[in-house]
Amino acid sequence: ERLTSGIYINKDPEDVTGKVEYALDLVIAADPLEKYLRQKGLQKRYDQETGAWLDALVAEGELSREQADLLLTTEAAVRNVIDVDDFPKDGSAEKK
């Protein structure tokens, strides 16, 4: 916050400039849950979808539904930032 004091910060997850700030806020909020899962040795299998893994943790009582939703939303927001240059797998890009 010291670096951005007095600067307009957009946190709209659909906006190019806002998606990074939106994801950062979620990552910070989810950090204690990520630490908890690491400490408990609870890791998602490489062949398992995140949603299914989190559903299993909720069913086992390791996480609440709200905690699982936060982790899922965080993963989606981070992916949205990473996929900034996402193109079709066939290598083609739509020309405008």
PDB file of C-alpha atoms in Angstrom:
ATOM      1  CA  GLU A   1       0.000   0.000   0.000  1.00  0.00           C
ATOM      2  CA  ARG A   2       2.917   2.360   0.507  1.00  0.00           C
ATOM      3  CA  LEU A   3       3.721   2.196  -3.186  1.00  0.00           C
ATOM      4  CA  THR A   4       0.146   2.729  -4.343  1.00  0.00           C
ATOM      5  CA  SER A   5      -1.017   5.341  -1.842  1.00  0.00           C
ATOM      6  CA  GLY A   6      -3.218   7.873  -3.630  1.00  0.00           C
ATOM      7  CA  ILE A   7      -3.314   5.855  -6.855  1.00  0.00           C
ATOM      8  CA  TYR A   8      -6.551   4.506  -8.321  1.00  0.00           C
ATOM      9  CA  ILE A   9      -6.549   0.734  -8.046  1.00  0.00           C
ATOM     10  CA  ASN A  10      -9.054  -1.211 -10.089  1.00  0.00           C
ATOM     11  CA  LYS A  11     -10.147  -4.541  -8.596  1.00  0.00           C
ATOM     12  CA  ASP A  12     -12.624  -5.569 -11.300  1.00  0.00           C
ATOM     13  CA  PRO A  13     -11.843  -9.227 -12.125  1.00  0.00           C
ATOM     14  CA  GLU A  14     -13.065  -8.729 -15.701  1.00  0.00           C
ATOM     15  CA  ASP A  15     -10.841  -5.717 -16.367  1.00  0.00           C
ATOM     16  CA  VAL A  16      -7.314  -6.144 -17.700  1.00  0.00           C
ATOM     17  CA  THR A  17      -5.859  -3.830 -15.076  1.00  0.00           C
ATOM     18  CA  GLY A  18      -8.070  -5.046 -12.245  1.00  0.00           C
ATOM     19  CA  LYS A  19      -7.661  -8.799 -12.478  1.00  0.00           C
ATOM     20  CA  VAL A  20      -4.184  -8.789 -10.921  1.00  0.00           C
ATOM     21  CA  GLU A  21      -5.301  -6.813  -7.859  1.00  0.00           C
ATOM     22  CA  TYR A  22      -8.419  -8.983  -7.539  1.00  0.00           C
ATOM     23  CA  ALA A  23      -6.324 -12.162  -7.664  1.00  0.00           C
ATOM     24  CA  LEU A  24      -3.784 -10.762  -5.194  1.00  0.00           C
ATOM     25  CA  ASP A  25      -6.499 -10.026  -2.630  1.00  0.00           C
ATOM     26  CA  LEU A  26      -7.811 -13.579  -2.987  1.00  0.00           C
ATOM     27  CA  VAL A  27      -4.334 -15.124  -2.722  1.00  0.00           C
ATOM     28  CA  ILE A  28      -3.704 -13.201   0.498  1.00  0.00           C
ATOM     29  CA  ALA A  29      -7.087 -14.276   1.906  1.00  0.00           C
ATOM     30  CA  ALA A  30      -6.506 -17.927   0.942  1.00  0.00           C
ATOM     31  CA  ASP A  31      -2.934 -18.092   2.252  1.00  0.00           C
ATOM     32  CA  PRO A  32      -3.854 -19.393   5.748  1.00  0.00           C
ATOM     33  CA  LEU A  33      -5.920 -22.175   4.154  1.00  0.00           C
ATOM     34  CA  GLU A  34      -3.068 -23.104   1.818  1.00  0.00           C
ATOM     35  CA  LYS A  35      -0.702 -23.274   4.815  1.00  0.00           C
ATOM     36  CA  TYR A  36      -3.192 -25.427   6.742  1.00  0.00           C
ATOM     37  CA  LEU A  37      -3.471 -27.882   3.856  1.00  0.00           C
ATOM     38  CA  ARG A  38       0.324 -28.099   3.501  1.00  0.00           C
ATOM     39  CA  GLN A  39       0.782 -28.649   7.252  1.00  0.00           C
ATOM     40  CA  LYS A  40      -1.788 -31.451   7.180  1.00  0.00           C
ATOM     41  CA  GLY A  41      -0.118 -32.993   4.122  1.00  0.00           C
ATOM     42  CA  LEU A  42      -3.295 -32.644   2.089  1.00  0.00           C
ATOM     43  CA  GLN A  43      -2.324 -32.352  -1.562  1.00  0.00           C
ATOM     44  CA  LYS A  44      -4.351 -32.678  -4.723  1.00  0.00           C
ATOM     45  CA  ARG A  45      -3.383 -35.567  -6.973  1.00  0.00           C
ATOM     46  CA  TYR A  46      -2.074 -34.445 -10.357  1.00  0.00           C
ATOM     47  CA  ASP A  47      -4.926 -36.245 -12.135  1.00  0.00           C
ATOM     48  CA  GLN A  48      -7.650 -34.803  -9.895  1.00  0.00           C
ATOM     49  CA  GLU A  49      -9.683 -31.687 -10.600  1.00  0.00           C
ATOM     50  CA  THR A  50      -9.458 -29.025  -7.923  1.00  0.00           C
ATOM     51  CA  GLY A  51     -13.230 -28.860  -7.453  1.00  0.00           C
ATOM     52  CA  ALA A  52     -13.496 -32.607  -6.833  1.00  0.00           C
ATOM     53  CA  TRP A  53     -10.561 -32.513  -4.414  1.00  0.00           C
ATOM     54  CA  LEU A  54     -12.053 -29.626  -2.450  1.00  0.00           C
ATOM     55  CA  ASP A  55     -15.461 -31.341  -2.383  1.00  0.00           C
ATOM     56  CA  ALA A  56     -13.778 -34.403  -0.866  1.00  0.00           C
ATOM     57  CA  LEU A  57     -12.078 -32.253   1.782  1.00  0.00           C
ATOM     58  CA  VAL A  58     -15.431 -30.687   2.669  1.00  0.00           C
ATOM     59  CA  ALA A  59     -17.030 -34.143   2.914  1.00  0.00           C
ATOM     60  CA  GLU A  60     -14.175 -35.284   5.187  1.00  0.00           C
ATOM     61  CA  GLY A  61     -14.632 -32.226   7.410  1.00  0.00           C
ATOM     62  CA  GLU A  62     -11.175 -30.818   6.633  1.00  0.00           C
ATOM     63  CA  LEU A  63     -12.637 -27.615   5.120  1.00  0.00           C
ATOM     64  CA  SER A  64     -15.918 -25.745   5.256  1.00  0.00           C
ATOM     65  CA  ARG A  65     -17.817 -25.095   2.023  1.00  0.00           C
ATOM     66  CA  GLU A  66     -16.908 -21.394   2.308  1.00  0.00           C
ATOM     67  CA  GLN A  67     -13.208 -22.219   2.614  1.00  0.00           C
ATOM     68  CA  ALA A  68     -13.357 -24.556  -0.365  1.00  0.00           C
ATOM     69  CA  ASP A  69     -15.167 -21.906  -2.404  1.00  0.00           C
ATOM     70  CA  LEU A  70     -12.479 -19.355  -1.536  1.00  0.00           C
ATOM     71  CA  LEU A  71      -9.735 -21.714  -2.696  1.00  0.00           C
ATOM     72  CA  LEU A  72     -11.584 -22.499  -5.926  1.00  0.00           C
ATOM     73  CA  THR A  73     -12.278 -18.822  -6.644  1.00  0.00           C
ATOM     74  CA  THR A  74      -8.640 -17.998  -5.924  1.00  0.00           C
ATOM     75  CA  GLU A  75      -7.389 -20.648  -8.332  1.00  0.00           C
ATOM     76  CA  ALA A  76      -9.712 -19.354 -11.070  1.00  0.00           C
ATOM     77  CA  ALA A  77      -8.600 -15.747 -10.514  1.00  0.00           C
ATOM     78  CA  VAL A  78      -4.921 -16.677 -10.658  1.00  0.00           C
ATOM     79  CA  ARG A  79      -5.522 -18.729 -13.810  1.00  0.00           C
ATOM     80  CA  ASN A  80      -7.308 -15.731 -15.349  1.00  0.00           C
ATOM     81  CA  VAL A  81      -4.202 -13.605 -14.763  1.00  0.00           C
ATOM     82  CA  ILE A  82      -1.848 -16.269 -16.113  1.00  0.00           C
ATOM     83  CA  ASP A  83      -3.957 -16.875 -19.229  1.00  0.00           C
ATOM     84  CA  VAL A  84      -3.471 -13.309 -20.443  1.00  0.00           C
ATOM     85  CA  ASP A  85      -1.883 -14.642 -23.642  1.00  0.00           C
ATOM     86  CA  ASP A  86      -4.050 -17.730 -23.934  1.00  0.00           C
ATOM     87  CA  PHE A  87      -4.519 -18.883 -27.523  1.00  0.00           C
ATOM     88  CA  PRO A  88      -6.381 -21.839 -29.042  1.00  0.00           C
ATOM     89  CA  LYS A  89      -4.507 -25.148 -28.835  1.00  0.00           C
ATOM     90  CA  ASP A  90      -4.473 -25.492 -32.629  1.00  0.00           C
ATOM     91  CA  GLY A  91      -2.129 -22.493 -32.820  1.00  0.00           C
ATOM     92  CA  SER A  92      -4.544 -20.276 -34.673  1.00  0.00           C
ATOM     93  CA  ALA A  93      -5.556 -16.870 -33.426  1.00  0.00           C
ATOM     94  CA  GLU A  94      -8.594 -14.975 -34.555  1.00  0.00           C
ATOM     95  CA  LYS A  95      -7.584 -11.980 -36.672  1.00  0.00           C
ATOM     96  CA  LYS A  96      -9.355  -8.710 -36.071  1.00  0.00           C
TER      97      LYS A  96
END
